[in-house]
Amino acid sequence: MELIASFQQYESMRIWPFIAVLIFILTALAVPASWLIKWAWARLYIDKPHPKNWVLILFWATYAVVVGALVVLAIADEMMSQAPRY
């Protein structure tokens, strides 16, 4: 019974604020990471000072997919909180 009571205590808790903070942290880390990719590429390939486009496109596409999935999760969480309970 205590387990059910403890679950009901957190049942109405929303997760979108945590997702918003996670997106903020990911963004704060993604920009320096792209700079690091450019720097590492310049150090490894001295004759080619800029990374090929596919490297950064792959990096930012992965970032967009992760952030997009988190946004969809936050929207679904909010929609579920508005759903009628039977």
mmCIF file of N, CA and C in Angstrom:
data_model
loop_
_atom_site.group_PDB
_atom_site.id
_atom_site.type_symbol
_atom_site.label_atom_id
_atom_site.label_comp_id
_atom_site.label_asym_id
_atom_site.label_seq_id
_atom_site.Cartn_x
_atom_site.Cartn_y
_atom_site.Cartn_z
ATOM 1 N N MET A 1 0.820 -1.197 0.000
ATOM 2 C CA MET A 1 0.000 0.000 0.000
ATOM 3 C C MET A 1 0.862 1.258 0.000
ATOM 4 N N GLU A 2 1.970 1.195 0.716
ATOM 5 C CA GLU A 2 2.825 2.381 0.758
ATOM 6 C C GLU A 2 3.431 2.671 -0.613
ATOM 7 N N LEU A 3 3.700 1.618 -1.373
ATOM 8 C CA LEU A 3 4.252 1.810 -2.710
ATOM 9 C C LEU A 3 3.246 2.520 -3.612
ATOM 10 N N ILE A 4 1.992 2.122 -3.534
ATOM 11 C CA ILE A 4 0.950 2.770 -4.340
ATOM 12 C C ILE A 4 0.774 4.215 -3.904
ATOM 13 N N ALA A 5 0.796 4.466 -2.614
ATOM 14 C CA ALA A 5 0.646 5.839 -2.118
ATOM 15 C C ALA A 5 1.823 6.706 -2.558
ATOM 16 N N SER A 6 3.021 6.141 -2.550
ATOM 17 C CA SER A 6 4.176 6.937 -2.967
ATOM 18 C C SER A 6 4.131 7.212 -4.467
ATOM 19 N N PHE A 7 3.603 6.267 -5.251
ATOM 20 C CA PHE A 7 3.466 6.507 -6.685
ATOM 21 C C PHE A 7 2.423 7.582 -6.963
ATOM 22 N N GLN A 8 1.309 7.552 -6.251
ATOM 23 C CA GLN A 8 0.256 8.544 -6.472
ATOM 24 C C GLN A 8 0.726 9.945 -6.101
ATOM 25 N N GLN A 9 1.668 10.042 -5.200
ATOM 26 C CA GLN A 9 2.207 11.341 -4.824
ATOM 27 C C GLN A 9 2.923 11.987 -6.010
ATOM 28 N N TYR A 10 3.621 11.201 -6.812
ATOM 29 C CA TYR A 10 4.379 11.726 -7.945
ATOM 30 C C TYR A 10 3.627 11.615 -9.269
ATOM 31 N N GLU A 11 2.408 11.080 -9.242
ATOM 32 C CA GLU A 11 1.663 10.869 -10.478
ATOM 33 C C GLU A 11 1.346 12.185 -11.183
ATOM 34 N N SER A 12 1.045 13.213 -10.422
ATOM 35 C CA SER A 12 0.684 14.490 -11.037
ATOM 36 C C SER A 12 1.905 15.350 -11.353
ATOM 37 N N MET A 13 3.084 14.854 -11.065
ATOM 38 C CA MET A 13 4.307 15.618 -11.311
ATOM 39 C C MET A 13 4.598 15.676 -12.807
ATOM 40 N N ARG A 14 4.880 16.841 -13.314
ATOM 41 C CA ARG A 14 5.167 17.026 -14.737
ATOM 42 C C ARG A 14 6.666 16.859 -14.977
ATOM 43 N N ILE A 15 7.008 16.308 -16.136
ATOM 44 C CA ILE A 15 8.427 16.125 -16.444
ATOM 45 C C ILE A 15 8.955 17.171 -17.414
ATOM 46 N N TRP A 16 8.074 17.996 -17.993
ATOM 47 C CA TRP A 16 8.565 18.952 -18.990
ATOM 48 C C TRP A 16 9.557 19.965 -18.435
ATOM 49 N N PRO A 17 9.473 20.397 -17.156
ATOM 50 C CA PRO A 17 10.538 21.306 -16.688
ATOM 51 C C PRO A 17 11.925 20.652 -16.700
ATOM 52 N N PHE A 18 11.970 19.377 -16.377
ATOM 53 C CA PHE A 18 13.245 18.659 -16.412
ATOM 54 C C PHE A 18 13.751 18.529 -17.848
ATOM 55 N N ILE A 19 12.823 18.298 -18.773
ATOM 56 C CA ILE A 19 13.194 18.199 -20.180
ATOM 57 C C ILE A 19 13.712 19.540 -20.688
ATOM 58 N N ALA A 20 13.070 20.638 -20.271
ATOM 59 C CA ALA A 20 13.529 21.969 -20.687
ATOM 60 C C ALA A 20 14.951 22.235 -20.195
ATOM 61 N N VAL A 21 15.236 21.851 -18.966
ATOM 62 C CA VAL A 21 16.590 22.027 -18.427
ATOM 63 C C VAL A 21 17.578 21.138 -19.184
ATOM 64 N N LEU A 22 17.166 19.923 -19.508
ATOM 65 C CA LEU A 22 18.034 19.017 -20.256
ATOM 66 C C LEU A 22 18.338 19.569 -21.649
ATOM 67 N N ILE A 23 17.329 20.143 -22.319
ATOM 68 C CA ILE A 23 17.555 20.751 -23.634
ATOM 69 C C ILE A 23 18.518 21.930 -23.511
ATOM 70 N N PHE A 24 18.352 22.734 -22.467
ATOM 71 C CA PHE A 24 19.256 23.867 -22.250
ATOM 72 C C PHE A 24 20.693 23.382 -22.057
ATOM 73 N N ILE A 25 20.872 22.340 -21.256
ATOM 74 C CA ILE A 25 22.213 21.800 -21.013
ATOM 75 C C ILE A 25 22.803 21.225 -22.302
ATOM 76 N N LEU A 26 21.979 20.491 -23.070
ATOM 77 C CA LEU A 26 22.469 19.937 -24.334
ATOM 78 C C LEU A 26 22.899 21.038 -25.301
ATOM 79 N N THR A 27 22.125 22.121 -25.342
ATOM 80 C CA THR A 27 22.487 23.234 -26.220
ATOM 81 C C THR A 27 23.776 23.895 -25.745
ATOM 82 N N ALA A 28 23.898 24.054 -24.433
ATOM 83 C CA ALA A 28 25.109 24.669 -23.884
ATOM 84 C C ALA A 28 26.345 23.816 -24.165
ATOM 85 N N LEU A 29 26.171 22.516 -24.290
ATOM 86 C CA LEU A 29 27.301 21.636 -24.587
ATOM 87 C C LEU A 29 27.523 21.436 -26.084
ATOM 88 N N ALA A 30 26.467 21.577 -26.880
ATOM 89 C CA ALA A 30 26.576 21.291 -28.314
ATOM 90 C C ALA A 30 27.403 22.334 -29.051
ATOM 91 N N VAL A 31 27.247 23.587 -28.689
ATOM 92 C CA VAL A 31 27.990 24.641 -29.394
ATOM 93 C C VAL A 31 29.500 24.494 -29.168
ATOM 94 N N PRO A 32 29.973 24.364 -27.920
ATOM 95 C CA PRO A 32 31.419 24.127 -27.756
ATOM 96 C C PRO A 32 31.876 22.806 -28.377
ATOM 97 N N ALA A 33 30.989 21.811 -28.408
ATOM 98 C CA ALA A 33 31.368 20.539 -29.032
ATOM 99 C C ALA A 33 31.597 20.710 -30.527
ATOM 100 N N SER A 34 30.779 21.530 -31.176
ATOM 101 C CA SER A 34 31.007 21.762 -32.609
ATOM 102 C C SER A 34 32.314 22.517 -32.830
ATOM 103 N N TRP A 35 32.641 23.438 -31.933
ATOM 104 C CA TRP A 35 33.935 24.128 -32.022
ATOM 105 C C TRP A 35 35.076 23.135 -31.829
ATOM 106 N N LEU A 36 34.885 22.195 -30.894
ATOM 107 C CA LEU A 36 35.902 21.179 -30.642
ATOM 108 C C LEU A 36 36.090 20.278 -31.862
ATOM 109 N N ILE A 37 34.993 19.952 -32.536
ATOM 110 C CA ILE A 37 35.095 19.149 -33.758
ATOM 111 C C ILE A 37 35.918 19.898 -34.805
ATOM 112 N N LYS A 38 35.628 21.187 -34.975
ATOM 113 C CA LYS A 38 36.385 21.987 -35.948
ATOM 114 C C LYS A 38 37.864 22.063 -35.562
ATOM 115 N N TRP A 39 38.144 22.271 -34.280
ATOM 116 C CA TRP A 39 39.526 22.370 -33.819
ATOM 117 C C TRP A 39 40.263 21.043 -34.014
ATOM 118 N N ALA A 40 39.607 19.931 -33.623
ATOM 119 C CA ALA A 40 40.242 18.623 -33.752
ATOM 120 C C ALA A 40 40.495 18.288 -35.220
ATOM 121 N N TRP A 41 39.550 18.664 -36.083
ATOM 122 C CA TRP A 41 39.743 18.398 -37.511
ATOM 123 C C TRP A 41 40.948 19.175 -38.038
ATOM 124 N N ALA A 42 41.072 20.428 -37.608
ATOM 125 C CA ALA A 42 42.200 21.248 -38.055
ATOM 126 C C ALA A 42 43.529 20.685 -37.540
ATOM 127 N N ARG A 43 43.521 20.106 -36.332
ATOM 128 C CA ARG A 43 44.762 19.541 -35.783
ATOM 129 C C ARG A 43 45.123 18.222 -36.469
ATOM 130 N N LEU A 44 44.125 17.415 -36.798
ATOM 131 C CA LEU A 44 44.400 16.116 -37.401
ATOM 132 C C LEU A 44 44.716 16.224 -38.887
ATOM 133 N N TYR A 45 44.013 17.116 -39.550
ATOM 134 C CA TYR A 45 44.185 17.267 -40.999
ATOM 135 C C TYR A 45 44.653 18.691 -41.280
ATOM 136 N N ILE A 46 45.943 18.901 -41.132
ATOM 137 C CA ILE A 46 46.496 20.254 -41.236
ATOM 138 C C ILE A 46 46.307 20.814 -42.643
ATOM 139 N N ASP A 47 46.379 19.943 -43.650
ATOM 140 C CA ASP A 47 46.230 20.433 -45.017
ATOM 141 C C ASP A 47 44.778 20.773 -45.360
ATOM 142 N N LYS A 48 43.828 20.290 -44.554
ATOM 143 C CA LYS A 48 42.407 20.604 -44.760
ATOM 144 C C LYS A 48 41.905 21.320 -43.506
ATOM 145 N N PRO A 49 41.960 22.647 -43.462
ATOM 146 C CA PRO A 49 41.681 23.364 -42.215
ATOM 147 C C PRO A 49 40.232 23.308 -41.740
ATOM 148 N N HIS A 50 39.280 23.022 -42.623
ATOM 149 C CA HIS A 50 37.878 23.004 -42.204
ATOM 150 C C HIS A 50 37.327 21.593 -42.328
ATOM 151 N N PRO A 51 36.508 21.181 -41.371
ATOM 152 C CA PRO A 51 35.942 19.834 -41.463
ATOM 153 C C PRO A 51 35.000 19.723 -42.654
ATOM 154 N N LYS A 52 34.910 18.533 -43.158
ATOM 155 C CA LYS A 52 33.974 18.311 -44.256
ATOM 156 C C LYS A 52 32.561 18.563 -43.737
ATOM 157 N N ASN A 53 31.708 18.956 -44.638
ATOM 158 C CA ASN A 53 30.349 19.314 -44.235
ATOM 159 C C ASN A 53 29.605 18.166 -43.567
ATOM 160 N N TRP A 54 29.856 16.922 -43.984
ATOM 161 C CA TRP A 54 29.088 15.820 -43.440
ATOM 162 C C TRP A 54 29.362 15.601 -41.960
ATOM 163 N N VAL A 55 30.532 15.972 -41.482
ATOM 164 C CA VAL A 55 30.849 15.790 -40.060
ATOM 165 C C VAL A 55 29.956 16.682 -39.206
ATOM 166 N N LEU A 56 29.907 17.964 -39.543
ATOM 167 C CA LEU A 56 29.069 18.879 -38.766
ATOM 168 C C LEU A 56 27.588 18.643 -39.021
ATOM 169 N N ILE A 57 27.232 18.271 -40.251
ATOM 170 C CA ILE A 57 25.822 17.967 -40.534
ATOM 171 C C ILE A 57 25.371 16.773 -39.705
ATOM 172 N N LEU A 58 26.195 15.749 -39.617
ATOM 173 C CA LEU A 58 25.854 14.579 -38.806
ATOM 174 C C LEU A 58 25.740 14.944 -37.331
ATOM 175 N N PHE A 59 26.654 15.782 -36.856
ATOM 176 C CA PHE A 59 26.610 16.207 -35.455
ATOM 177 C C PHE A 59 25.327 16.971 -35.151
ATOM 178 N N TRP A 60 25.016 17.981 -35.970
ATOM 179 C CA TRP A 60 23.827 18.799 -35.702
ATOM 180 C C TRP A 60 22.538 18.037 -35.989
ATOM 181 N N ALA A 61 22.560 17.087 -36.916
ATOM 182 C CA ALA A 61 21.373 16.262 -37.152
ATOM 183 C C ALA A 61 21.092 15.372 -35.946
ATOM 184 N N THR A 62 22.135 14.817 -35.362
ATOM 185 C CA THR A 62 21.961 14.016 -34.149
ATOM 186 C C THR A 62 21.418 14.870 -33.015
ATOM 187 N N TYR A 63 21.956 16.068 -32.872
ATOM 188 C CA TYR A 63 21.460 17.000 -31.854
ATOM 189 C C TYR A 63 19.983 17.310 -32.088
ATOM 190 N N ALA A 64 19.609 17.582 -33.340
ATOM 191 C CA ALA A 64 18.217 17.920 -33.648
ATOM 192 C C ALA A 64 17.277 16.756 -33.359
ATOM 193 N N VAL A 65 17.698 15.539 -33.650
ATOM 194 C CA VAL A 65 16.859 14.369 -33.378
ATOM 195 C C VAL A 65 16.661 14.188 -31.876
ATOM 196 N N VAL A 66 17.729 14.332 -31.106
ATOM 197 C CA VAL A 66 17.627 14.167 -29.648
ATOM 198 C C VAL A 66 16.737 15.247 -29.043
ATOM 199 N N VAL A 67 16.957 16.502 -29.421
ATOM 200 C CA VAL A 67 16.143 17.594 -28.878
ATOM 201 C C VAL A 67 14.698 17.459 -29.355
ATOM 202 N N GLY A 68 14.497 17.076 -30.603
ATOM 203 C CA GLY A 68 13.138 16.868 -31.108
ATOM 204 C C GLY A 68 12.407 15.776 -30.349
ATOM 205 N N ALA A 69 13.098 14.687 -30.047
ATOM 206 C CA ALA A 69 12.478 13.615 -29.266
ATOM 207 C C ALA A 69 12.118 14.092 -27.862
ATOM 208 N N LEU A 70 12.975 14.903 -27.264
ATOM 209 C CA LEU A 70 12.672 15.439 -25.936
ATOM 210 C C LEU A 70 11.478 16.385 -25.978
ATOM 211 N N VAL A 71 11.370 17.186 -27.032
ATOM 212 C CA VAL A 71 10.221 18.089 -27.165
ATOM 213 C C VAL A 71 8.937 17.285 -27.345
ATOM 214 N N VAL A 72 8.970 16.251 -28.166
ATOM 215 C CA VAL A 72 7.789 15.396 -28.346
ATOM 216 C C VAL A 72 7.408 14.739 -27.026
ATOM 217 N N LEU A 73 8.385 14.293 -26.261
ATOM 218 C CA LEU A 73 8.108 13.699 -24.956
ATOM 219 C C LEU A 73 7.464 14.705 -24.010
ATOM 220 N N ALA A 74 7.948 15.942 -24.024
ATOM 221 C CA ALA A 74 7.368 16.979 -23.165
ATOM 222 C C ALA A 74 5.935 17.293 -23.577
ATOM 223 N N ILE A 75 5.675 17.366 -24.888
ATOM 224 C CA ILE A 75 4.315 17.632 -25.367
ATOM 225 C C ILE A 75 3.394 16.474 -25.004
ATOM 226 N N ALA A 76 3.867 15.248 -25.174
ATOM 227 C CA ALA A 76 3.053 14.086 -24.814
ATOM 228 C C ALA A 76 2.757 14.065 -23.323
ATOM 229 N N ASP A 77 3.725 14.432 -22.515
ATOM 230 C CA ASP A 77 3.513 14.482 -21.066
ATOM 231 C C ASP A 77 2.442 15.506 -20.712
ATOM 232 N N GLU A 78 2.499 16.658 -21.348
ATOM 233 C CA GLU A 78 1.506 17.692 -21.067
ATOM 234 C C GLU A 78 0.127 17.266 -21.556
ATOM 235 N N MET A 79 0.059 16.609 -22.703
ATOM 236 C CA MET A 79 -1.234 16.136 -23.209
ATOM 237 C C MET A 79 -1.815 15.057 -22.302
ATOM 238 N N MET A 80 -0.963 14.194 -21.788
ATOM 239 C CA MET A 80 -1.452 13.145 -20.881
ATOM 240 C C MET A 80 -1.958 13.738 -19.579
ATOM 241 N N SER A 81 -1.382 14.844 -19.154
ATOM 242 C CA SER A 81 -1.856 15.465 -17.917
ATOM 243 C C SER A 81 -3.219 16.111 -18.119
ATOM 244 N N GLN A 82 -3.563 16.463 -19.367
ATOM 245 C CA GLN A 82 -4.861 17.069 -19.660
ATOM 246 C C GLN A 82 -5.930 16.026 -19.972
ATOM 247 N N ALA A 83 -5.529 14.778 -20.166
ATOM 248 C CA ALA A 83 -6.483 13.727 -20.524
ATOM 249 C C ALA A 83 -7.408 13.434 -19.349
ATOM 250 N N PRO A 84 -8.680 13.133 -19.645
ATOM 251 C CA PRO A 84 -9.604 12.809 -18.548
ATOM 252 C C PRO A 84 -9.232 11.482 -17.894
ATOM 253 N N ARG A 85 -9.427 11.418 -16.609
ATOM 254 C CA ARG A 85 -9.134 10.189 -15.848
ATOM 255 C C ARG A 85 -10.456 9.478 -15.563
ATOM 256 N N TYR A 86 -10.462 8.181 -15.800
ATOM 257 C CA TYR A 86 -11.680 7.400 -15.571
ATOM 258 C C TYR A 86 -11.550 6.558 -14.336
#
